[in-house]
XYZ file of C-alpha atoms in Angstrom:
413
model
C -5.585 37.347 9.352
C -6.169 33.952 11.016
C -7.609 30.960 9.271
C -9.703 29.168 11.122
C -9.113 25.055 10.456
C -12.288 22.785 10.518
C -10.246 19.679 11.395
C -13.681 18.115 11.098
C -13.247 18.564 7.008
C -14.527 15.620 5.249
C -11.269 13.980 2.959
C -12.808 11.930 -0.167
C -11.249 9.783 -3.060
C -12.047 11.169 -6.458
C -9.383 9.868 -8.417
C -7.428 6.425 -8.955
C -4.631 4.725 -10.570
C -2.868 1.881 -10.490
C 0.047 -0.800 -11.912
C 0.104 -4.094 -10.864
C 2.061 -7.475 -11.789
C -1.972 -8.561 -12.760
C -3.031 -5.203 -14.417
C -1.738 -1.277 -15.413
C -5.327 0.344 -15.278
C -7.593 0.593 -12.872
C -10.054 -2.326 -14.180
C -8.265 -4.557 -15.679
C -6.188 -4.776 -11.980
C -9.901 -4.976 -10.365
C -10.797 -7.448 -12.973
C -8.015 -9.485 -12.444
C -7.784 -9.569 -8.636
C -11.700 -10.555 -8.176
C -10.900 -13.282 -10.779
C -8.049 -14.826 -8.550
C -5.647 -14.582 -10.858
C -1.590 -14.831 -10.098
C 0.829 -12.320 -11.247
C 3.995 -13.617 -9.836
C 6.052 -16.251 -11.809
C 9.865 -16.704 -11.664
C 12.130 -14.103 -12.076
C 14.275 -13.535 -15.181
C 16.461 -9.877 -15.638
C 19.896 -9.522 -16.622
C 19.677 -7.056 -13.367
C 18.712 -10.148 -10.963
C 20.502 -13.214 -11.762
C 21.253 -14.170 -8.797
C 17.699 -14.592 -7.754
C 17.038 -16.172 -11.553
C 14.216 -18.512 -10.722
C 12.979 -17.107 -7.393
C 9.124 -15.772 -7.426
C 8.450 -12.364 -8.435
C 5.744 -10.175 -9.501
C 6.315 -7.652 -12.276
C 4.912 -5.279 -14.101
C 5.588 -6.559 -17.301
C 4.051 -3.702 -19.691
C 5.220 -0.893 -18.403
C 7.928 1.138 -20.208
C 8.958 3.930 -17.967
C 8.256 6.951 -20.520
C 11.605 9.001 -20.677
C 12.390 11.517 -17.976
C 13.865 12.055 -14.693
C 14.027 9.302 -12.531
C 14.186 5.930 -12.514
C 11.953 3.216 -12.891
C 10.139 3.675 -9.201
C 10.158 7.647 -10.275
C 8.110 6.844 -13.282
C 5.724 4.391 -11.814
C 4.777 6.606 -9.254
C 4.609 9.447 -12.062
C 2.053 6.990 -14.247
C 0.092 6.170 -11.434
C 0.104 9.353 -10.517
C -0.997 10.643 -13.539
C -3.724 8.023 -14.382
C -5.381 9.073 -10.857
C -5.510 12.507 -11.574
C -6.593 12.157 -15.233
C -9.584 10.177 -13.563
C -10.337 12.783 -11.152
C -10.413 15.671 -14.219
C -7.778 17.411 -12.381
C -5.038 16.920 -15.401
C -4.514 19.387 -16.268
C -4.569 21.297 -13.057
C -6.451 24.651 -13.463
C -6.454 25.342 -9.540
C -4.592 27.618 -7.029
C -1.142 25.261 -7.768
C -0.092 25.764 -4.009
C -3.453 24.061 -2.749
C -2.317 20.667 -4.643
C 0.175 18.461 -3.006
C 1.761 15.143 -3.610
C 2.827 12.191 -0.619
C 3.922 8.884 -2.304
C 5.291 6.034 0.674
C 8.177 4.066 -0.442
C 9.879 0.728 1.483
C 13.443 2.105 2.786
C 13.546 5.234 1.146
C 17.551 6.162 -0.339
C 17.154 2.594 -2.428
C 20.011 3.734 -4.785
C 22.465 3.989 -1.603
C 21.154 0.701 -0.570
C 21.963 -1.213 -3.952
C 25.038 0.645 -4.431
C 26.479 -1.154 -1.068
C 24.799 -4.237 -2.113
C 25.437 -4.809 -5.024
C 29.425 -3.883 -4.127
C 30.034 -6.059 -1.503
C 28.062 -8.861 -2.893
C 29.798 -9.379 -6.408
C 32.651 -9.564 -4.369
C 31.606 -11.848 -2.457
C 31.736 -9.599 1.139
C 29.906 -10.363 4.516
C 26.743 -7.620 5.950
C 29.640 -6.031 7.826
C 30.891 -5.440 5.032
C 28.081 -2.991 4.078
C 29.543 0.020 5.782
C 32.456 0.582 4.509
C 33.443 3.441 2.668
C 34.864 1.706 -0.546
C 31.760 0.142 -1.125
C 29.670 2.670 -0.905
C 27.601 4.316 -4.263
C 29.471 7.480 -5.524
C 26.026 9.730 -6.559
C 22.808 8.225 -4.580
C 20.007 9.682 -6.564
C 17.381 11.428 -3.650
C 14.155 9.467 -2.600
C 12.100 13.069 -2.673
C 12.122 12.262 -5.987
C 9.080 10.349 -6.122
C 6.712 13.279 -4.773
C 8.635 15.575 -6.676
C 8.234 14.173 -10.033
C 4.900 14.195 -9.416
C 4.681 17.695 -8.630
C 6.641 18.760 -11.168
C 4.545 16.881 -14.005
C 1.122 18.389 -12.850
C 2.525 21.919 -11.470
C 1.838 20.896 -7.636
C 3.268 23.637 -5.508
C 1.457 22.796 -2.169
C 2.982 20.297 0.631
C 5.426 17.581 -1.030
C 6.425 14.518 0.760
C 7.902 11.424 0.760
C 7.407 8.771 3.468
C 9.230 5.607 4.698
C 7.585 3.596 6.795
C 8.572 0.125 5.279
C 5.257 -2.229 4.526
C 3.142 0.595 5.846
C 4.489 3.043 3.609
C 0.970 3.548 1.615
C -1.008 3.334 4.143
C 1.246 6.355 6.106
C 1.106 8.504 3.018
C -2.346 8.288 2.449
C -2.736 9.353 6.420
C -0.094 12.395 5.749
C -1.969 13.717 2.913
C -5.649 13.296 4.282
C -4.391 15.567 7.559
C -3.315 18.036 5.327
C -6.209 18.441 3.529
C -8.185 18.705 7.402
C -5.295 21.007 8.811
C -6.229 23.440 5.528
C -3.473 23.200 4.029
C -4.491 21.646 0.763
C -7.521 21.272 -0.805
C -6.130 18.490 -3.157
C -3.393 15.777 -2.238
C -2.092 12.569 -4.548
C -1.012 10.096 -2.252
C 0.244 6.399 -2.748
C 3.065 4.062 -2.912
C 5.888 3.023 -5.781
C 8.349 0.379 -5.421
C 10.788 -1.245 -8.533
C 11.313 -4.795 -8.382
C 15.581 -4.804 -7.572
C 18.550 -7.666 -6.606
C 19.079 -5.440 -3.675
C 15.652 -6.175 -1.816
C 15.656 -9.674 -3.122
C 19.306 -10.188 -0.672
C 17.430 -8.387 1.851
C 14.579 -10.499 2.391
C 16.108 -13.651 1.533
C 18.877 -12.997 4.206
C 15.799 -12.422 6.138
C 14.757 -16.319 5.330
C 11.197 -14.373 4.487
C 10.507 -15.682 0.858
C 9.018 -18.510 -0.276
C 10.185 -21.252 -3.237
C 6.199 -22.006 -3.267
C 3.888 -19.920 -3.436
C 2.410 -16.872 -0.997
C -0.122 -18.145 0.636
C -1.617 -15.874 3.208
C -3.425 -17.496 5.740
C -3.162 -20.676 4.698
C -1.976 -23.707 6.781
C 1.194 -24.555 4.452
C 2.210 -20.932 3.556
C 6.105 -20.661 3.904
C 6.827 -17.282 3.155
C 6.600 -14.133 0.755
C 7.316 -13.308 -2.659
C 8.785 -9.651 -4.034
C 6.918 -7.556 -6.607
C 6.646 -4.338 -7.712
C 4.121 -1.984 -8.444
C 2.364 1.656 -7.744
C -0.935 3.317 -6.938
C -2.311 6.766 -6.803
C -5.580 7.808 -4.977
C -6.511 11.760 -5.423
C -7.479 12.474 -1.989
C -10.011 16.115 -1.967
C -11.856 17.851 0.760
C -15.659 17.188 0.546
C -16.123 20.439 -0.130
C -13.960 21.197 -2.986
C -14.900 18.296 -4.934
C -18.534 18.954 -4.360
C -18.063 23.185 -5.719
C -16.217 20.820 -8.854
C -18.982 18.448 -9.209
C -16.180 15.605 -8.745
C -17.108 11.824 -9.180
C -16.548 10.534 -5.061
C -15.681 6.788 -5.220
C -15.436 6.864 -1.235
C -14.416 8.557 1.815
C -11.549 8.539 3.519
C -13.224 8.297 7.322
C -10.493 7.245 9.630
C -6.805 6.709 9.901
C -4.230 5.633 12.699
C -0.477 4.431 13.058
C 1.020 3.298 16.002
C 4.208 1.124 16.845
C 4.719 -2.307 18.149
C 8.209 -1.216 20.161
C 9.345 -4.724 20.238
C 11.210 -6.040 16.977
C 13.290 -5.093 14.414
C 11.489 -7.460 11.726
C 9.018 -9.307 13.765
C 5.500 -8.370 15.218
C 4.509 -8.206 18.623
C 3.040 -11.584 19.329
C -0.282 -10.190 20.620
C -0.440 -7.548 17.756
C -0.608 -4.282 20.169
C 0.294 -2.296 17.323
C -2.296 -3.437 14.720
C -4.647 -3.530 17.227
C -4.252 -0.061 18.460
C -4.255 1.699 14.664
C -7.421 -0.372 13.993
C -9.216 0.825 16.945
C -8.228 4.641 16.872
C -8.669 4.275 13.152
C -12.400 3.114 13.836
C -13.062 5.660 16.492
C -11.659 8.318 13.997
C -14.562 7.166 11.279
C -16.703 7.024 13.942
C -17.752 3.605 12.729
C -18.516 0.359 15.234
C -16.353 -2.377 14.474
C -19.757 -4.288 13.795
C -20.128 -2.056 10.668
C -17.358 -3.172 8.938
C -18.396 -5.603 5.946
C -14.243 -5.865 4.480
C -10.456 -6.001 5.727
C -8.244 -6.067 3.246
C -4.962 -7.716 5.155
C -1.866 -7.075 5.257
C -1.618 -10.862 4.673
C 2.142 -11.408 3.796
C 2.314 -15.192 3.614
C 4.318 -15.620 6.606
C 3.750 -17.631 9.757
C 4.160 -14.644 12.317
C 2.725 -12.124 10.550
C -0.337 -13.885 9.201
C -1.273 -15.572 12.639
C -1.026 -11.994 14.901
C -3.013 -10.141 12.193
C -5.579 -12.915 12.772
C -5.397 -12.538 16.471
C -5.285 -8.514 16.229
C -8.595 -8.389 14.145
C -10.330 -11.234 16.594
C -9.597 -8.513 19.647
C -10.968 -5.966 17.446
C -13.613 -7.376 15.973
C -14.695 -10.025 17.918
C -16.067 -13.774 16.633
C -18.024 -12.844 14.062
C -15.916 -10.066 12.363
C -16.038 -8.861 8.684
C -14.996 -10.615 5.381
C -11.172 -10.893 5.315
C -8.768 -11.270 2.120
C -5.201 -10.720 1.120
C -4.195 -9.027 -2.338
C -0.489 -10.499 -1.508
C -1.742 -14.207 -2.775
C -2.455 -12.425 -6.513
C 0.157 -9.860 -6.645
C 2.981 -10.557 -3.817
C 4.139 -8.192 -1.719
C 4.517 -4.732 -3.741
C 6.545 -3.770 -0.422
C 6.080 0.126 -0.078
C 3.134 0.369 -2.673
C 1.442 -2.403 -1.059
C -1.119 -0.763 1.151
C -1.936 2.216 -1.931
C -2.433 -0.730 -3.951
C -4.944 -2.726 -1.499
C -6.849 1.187 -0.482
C -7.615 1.399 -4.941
C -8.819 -2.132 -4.145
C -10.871 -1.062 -0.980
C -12.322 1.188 -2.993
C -13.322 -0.793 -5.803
C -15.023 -3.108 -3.309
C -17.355 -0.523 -2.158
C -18.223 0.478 -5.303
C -18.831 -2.725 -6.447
C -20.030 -4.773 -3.123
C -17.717 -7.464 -4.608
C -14.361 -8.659 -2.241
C -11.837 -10.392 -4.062
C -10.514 -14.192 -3.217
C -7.538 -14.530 -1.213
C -5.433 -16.130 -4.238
C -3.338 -19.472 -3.413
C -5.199 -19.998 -0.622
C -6.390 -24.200 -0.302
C -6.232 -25.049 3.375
C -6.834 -22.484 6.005
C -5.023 -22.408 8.860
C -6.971 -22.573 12.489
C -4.288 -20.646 14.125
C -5.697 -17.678 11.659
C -9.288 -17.785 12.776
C -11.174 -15.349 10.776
C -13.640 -15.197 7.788
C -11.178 -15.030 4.936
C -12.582 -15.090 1.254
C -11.128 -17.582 -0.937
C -11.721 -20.091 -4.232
C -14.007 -17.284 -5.791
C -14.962 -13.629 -4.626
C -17.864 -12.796 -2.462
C -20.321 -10.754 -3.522
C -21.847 -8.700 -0.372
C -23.149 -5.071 0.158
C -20.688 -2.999 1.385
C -20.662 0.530 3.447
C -17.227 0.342 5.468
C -13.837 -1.022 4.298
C -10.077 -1.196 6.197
C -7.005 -1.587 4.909
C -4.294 -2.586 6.996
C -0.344 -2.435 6.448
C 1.979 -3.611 8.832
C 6.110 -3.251 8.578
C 9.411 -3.946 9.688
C 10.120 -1.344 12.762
C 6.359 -1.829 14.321
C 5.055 0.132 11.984
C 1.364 -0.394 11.799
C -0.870 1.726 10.101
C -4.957 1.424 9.393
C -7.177 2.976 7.123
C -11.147 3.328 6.836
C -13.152 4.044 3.850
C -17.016 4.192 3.668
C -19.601 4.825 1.041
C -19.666 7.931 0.040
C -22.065 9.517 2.666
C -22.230 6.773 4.971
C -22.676 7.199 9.224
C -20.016 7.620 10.907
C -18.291 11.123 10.472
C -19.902 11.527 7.378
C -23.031 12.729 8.603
């Protein structure tokens, strides 16, 4: 028999969780981030010491609960798990292969990448050093492990995926899992984004000359760079019409979502922002929203010169002079790398429910080159019917998502 997909299928949030360097539930990371407050202090773990002293955000509380995996496994498995508590889908009592899992992640094989870090480093070796095969790790432990964890705790036996798409990794998983629900081939998807706080990524970016002895400041005139943290997020992502026959709680809709690639750097963005500007748009035409409808964009907003200044530009092409109410989640709770953009689509969705957009923490003096509306010194209190998140990484990867009231315009009839 042939199934006949509605790709027109309506994806909605139902479920969220989160852990942040500012809070490990849901609220007390919303309460937090509209309050301004600043997660990231200096960094002190027998597993760091190298970067003893530099900025860092980290989830202090947590205790990763014994089982497989390591630290990133279990975040993603407690934010996982929080989401689909809050959905009342734990435990599951559905068709097991109609649930499926997508968590994003920064590089993906992180345990081969420390291994040959860490090696080469302690004794005292160059980047071309990286290769070779005596410094290599002897068992790299599998990045599938993050969606499969997750699976494997709740009984998921539908579609199971990890993706990689550095800074955008969220945002891309979030994407992956909504077209499976409109392709038919799940009527329930967790997706989000888990990274661990490690010496490895530290080298990397500071090679990189990307963090910051300061503070992260995004858009701000005297921002200097970025700051490493950790953290997860889980959003349980349902068809409209599944959580309806459930009688689900909807938070939001997932409207619109788009990727596309710069094709011009390694590391840095295209000056004029084609990429950003390009998943913005198709994300908006996907939601079927005007770009005049949009109250909130939560940035991408890393703290550093290039990226902060073409985001600015990308959203002015988009959006025009008068564009929505912009902030950056990095100020509070630094970068959170490959759980970044799940972290700032919970927050997106908070906002709507709450018409409330959080301040852009450590911001003081914004800079002209970044001329746009961003929120700062307190949080803004505005109704709210459309919301996008963007995420923008290393490679050109740009991705964009749109969430909307539940039942507001655009596609949602």
């Amino acid at each position: 028999m042939i199934t006949v997909v509605d790709r027109s299928a309506r994806v909605v949030v139902t479920g969220l969780g989160v852990l942040t360097p500012v809070g490990e539930t849901v609220e007390d990371f919303w309460d937090a981030a509209v309050r301004g407050v600043v997660g990231t202090r200096p960094l002190d773990r027998p597993d760091a010491a190298d970067f003893a002293g530099r900025l860092a955000g980290e989830v202090r509380g947590f205790v990763a609960p014994r089982g497989d995996g390591d630290r990133v496994t279990r975040l993603a498995v407690a934010a996982a798990s929080a989401a689909t508590t809050d959905a009342g889908l734990a435990p599951w009592a559905g068709d097991p292969a109609r649930a499926g899992v997508c968590f994003g992640t920064l590089l993906g094989n992180r345990a081969a990448l420390e291994g040959a870090v860490t090696r080469f480093h302690r004794a005292g070796g160059t980047a071309a050093d990286a290769g070779r095969t005596d410094v290599r790790p002897e068992r790299p432990r599998p990045v599938v492990g993050l969606a499969d964890a997750v699976a494997r705790e709740h009984g998921f036996l539908g579609p199971s995926s990890v993706v990689a798409t550095a800074c955008a990794s969220g945002n891309s998983a979030l994407a992956y899992a909504a077209e499976t629900i409109r392709a038919g081939r799940a009527d329930v998807m967790v997706a989000g984004g888990a990274e661990e706080l490690s010496s490895g990524i530290m080298m990397m970016f500071a090679s990189l000359r990307s963090l910051t002895d300061d503070a992260l400041r995004p858009f701000d005139r005297n921002r200097s760079g970025l700051v490493v943290s950790e953290g997860s997020a889980a959003l349980v992502l349902e068809s409209y019409e599944h959580a309806r026959r459930r009688g689900a709680h909807v938070y939001a809709e997932l409207a619109g979502w788009a990727s596309a690639c710069d094709a011009h750097h390694m590391t840095a963005p295209h000056p004029e922002g084609r990429g950003a500007r390009r998943s913005l748009e198709r994300a908006l035409a996907m939601a079927g929203v005007e770009p005049e409808r949009v109250g909130h964009i939560s940035a991408h907003g890393t703290g550093t010169p290039s990226n902060d200044s073409v985001e600015a530009a990308a959203v002015r092409a988009v959006f025009g002079d008068r564009g929505p109410a912009v902030t950056s989640l990095k100020g509070a709770l630094g970068h959170t790398q490959g759980a970044a953009s799940a972290i700032e689509a919970v927050a997106c969705v908070l906002a709507l429910r709450d018409g409330v957009i959080p301040p852009t923490a450590n911001l003081v003096d914004p800079d002209p080159v970044c001329p746009v509306d961003v929120v700062y010194g307190a949080a803004r209190e505005v109704p709210l019917n459309v919301a996008v998140n963007n995420a923008f990484g290393f490679g050109g990867n740009t991705a964009c998502t749109v969430f909307t009231r539940p039942g507001f315009g655009g596609n949602a009839g």
